[in-house]
């Protein structure tokens, strides 16, 4: 099974209809969810960021919790473990938050990172892909 880690910025695009990348992100996630041999993953720590941004933007705590529940139903959470933290600290990523994403993706053997910030992961072993690229990739499978 091919694993795709979904970066926090993409999750925020997914739950925020007013964001410019929302439509493309929804299309990519729909394609991902119907693909038989592809599994979408999210960092468990990303959920708190999505919650915070959603509450700040919409001011609706109950809706924010429902958005988090829906993300949890759609994707496999990857936990922020000691192994992930240690790998992140030892990584050559200049940004610790990005190094956590990279370490989690590499330890979970993700083939792709769905992100809008591909340059931040230049040293990673996985392929960086945006929403349109994921749609194209899945259409060719």
Coordinates of C-alpha atoms in Angstrom, one line a residue:
X1 CA 0.0 0.0 0.0
X2 CA 1.3 3.5 -0.9
X3 CA 1.1 6.0 1.9
X4 CA 0.6 9.7 1.5
X5 CA 1.3 12.1 4.4
X6 CA -0.9 15.2 4.3
X7 CA 0.8 18.3 5.5
X8 CA -0.8 20.6 7.9
X9 CA -1.2 23.4 5.4
X10 CA -3.2 21.1 3.1
X11 CA -5.5 20.0 6.0
X12 CA -6.2 23.6 6.7
X13 CA -7.0 24.2 3.0
X14 CA -9.3 21.2 3.2
X15 CA -11.4 22.4 6.1
X16 CA -11.5 26.1 5.1
X17 CA -13.7 26.7 2.1
X18 CA -12.5 30.3 1.8
X19 CA -8.9 29.4 1.1
X20 CA -7.7 29.6 -2.5
X21 CA -6.4 26.0 -2.6
X22 CA -9.6 24.6 -1.1
X23 CA -11.2 23.3 -4.4
X24 CA -8.0 21.6 -5.6
X25 CA -7.4 20.1 -2.2
X26 CA -10.9 18.7 -2.0
X27 CA -10.5 17.1 -5.4
X28 CA -7.1 15.5 -4.4
X29 CA -8.6 14.2 -1.2
X30 CA -11.6 12.7 -2.9
X31 CA -9.2 10.9 -5.4
X32 CA -7.1 9.7 -2.5
X33 CA -10.1 8.3 -0.5
X34 CA -11.4 6.3 -3.4
X35 CA -8.0 4.8 -4.4
X36 CA -7.8 1.2 -3.4
X37 CA -4.0 1.0 -2.9
X38 CA -3.3 4.4 -1.3
X39 CA -3.6 5.4 2.3
X40 CA -3.8 8.9 3.5
X41 CA -2.0 9.7 6.8
X42 CA -1.9 12.8 9.0
X43 CA 0.3 13.8 11.9
X44 CA -1.7 13.7 15.1
X45 CA 0.0 16.9 16.1
X46 CA -1.5 18.6 12.9
X47 CA -5.0 18.2 14.3
X48 CA -4.3 20.8 17.1
X49 CA -3.1 23.2 14.4
X50 CA -6.2 22.7 12.3
X51 CA -8.4 23.1 15.3
X52 CA -6.7 26.4 16.3
X53 CA -6.9 27.9 12.8
X54 CA -10.5 26.7 12.3
X55 CA -11.6 28.2 15.7
X56 CA -9.8 31.5 15.0
X57 CA -11.2 31.8 11.5
X58 CA -14.8 30.7 12.0
X59 CA -15.2 31.2 15.8
X60 CA -17.1 27.9 16.0
X61 CA -15.6 25.4 18.5
X62 CA -18.2 22.7 17.9
X63 CA -17.7 22.9 14.1
X64 CA -13.9 22.8 14.7
X65 CA -14.3 19.6 16.7
X66 CA -16.5 18.1 14.0
X67 CA -13.9 18.9 11.4
X68 CA -11.2 17.2 13.5
X69 CA -13.5 14.1 13.9
X70 CA -14.0 14.0 10.1
X71 CA -10.2 14.2 9.5
X72 CA -9.7 11.4 12.0
X73 CA -12.3 9.2 10.1
X74 CA -10.7 9.9 6.7
X75 CA -7.0 9.5 7.5
X76 CA -4.6 7.3 9.5
X77 CA -3.0 9.4 12.3
X78 CA 0.7 9.1 12.8
X79 CA 1.7 9.7 16.4
X80 CA 4.4 12.1 17.5
X81 CA 6.6 9.5 19.2
X82 CA 10.0 9.7 20.9
X83 CA 11.4 8.1 17.7
X84 CA 9.9 10.8 15.5
X85 CA 11.2 13.6 17.8
X86 CA 14.7 12.1 17.9
X87 CA 14.8 11.7 14.1
X88 CA 13.6 15.2 13.7
X89 CA 16.3 16.6 16.1
X90 CA 18.9 14.7 14.1
X91 CA 17.7 15.8 10.7
X92 CA 19.3 18.4 8.5
X93 CA 16.0 20.3 8.1
X94 CA 16.5 23.9 9.1
X95 CA 13.0 24.2 10.6
X96 CA 12.1 21.8 13.5
X97 CA 8.4 21.7 12.6
X98 CA 9.3 20.6 9.1
X99 CA 11.7 18.1 10.5
X100 CA 8.9 16.5 12.5
X101 CA 6.8 16.1 9.3
X102 CA 9.8 14.7 7.4
X103 CA 10.8 12.3 10.2
X104 CA 7.2 11.0 10.7
X105 CA 6.8 10.5 6.9
X106 CA 10.1 8.7 6.5
X107 CA 9.5 6.5 9.6
X108 CA 6.0 5.6 8.4
X109 CA 7.5 4.8 4.9
X110 CA 5.3 7.4 3.2
X111 CA 6.0 7.6 -0.5
X112 CA 4.6 11.1 -0.9
X113 CA 4.0 14.2 1.1
X114 CA 0.9 16.2 -0.1
X115 CA 2.0 19.8 0.6
X116 CA 2.1 23.4 -0.7
X117 CA 5.6 23.8 0.7
X118 CA 7.7 21.3 -1.2
X119 CA 11.0 23.4 -1.0
X120 CA 11.0 22.9 2.8
X121 CA 11.6 19.2 2.3
X122 CA 14.4 19.2 -0.2
X123 CA 16.5 16.5 1.6
X124 CA 13.6 14.1 2.2
X125 CA 13.4 10.6 0.8
X126 CA 9.8 10.9 -0.2
X127 CA 8.3 12.7 -3.2
X128 CA 6.7 16.1 -2.6
X129 CA 3.5 16.6 -4.4
X130 CA 0.8 19.3 -4.6
X131 CA -3.0 18.7 -4.9
X132 CA -3.0 18.9 -8.7
X133 CA 0.0 16.5 -8.9
X134 CA -1.7 14.0 -6.6
X135 CA -4.8 14.1 -8.8
X136 CA -2.7 13.4 -11.9
X137 CA -0.8 10.6 -10.1
X138 CA -3.9 8.9 -9.0
X139 CA -5.6 9.2 -12.4
X140 CA -2.6 7.3 -13.9
X141 CA -2.9 4.4 -11.5

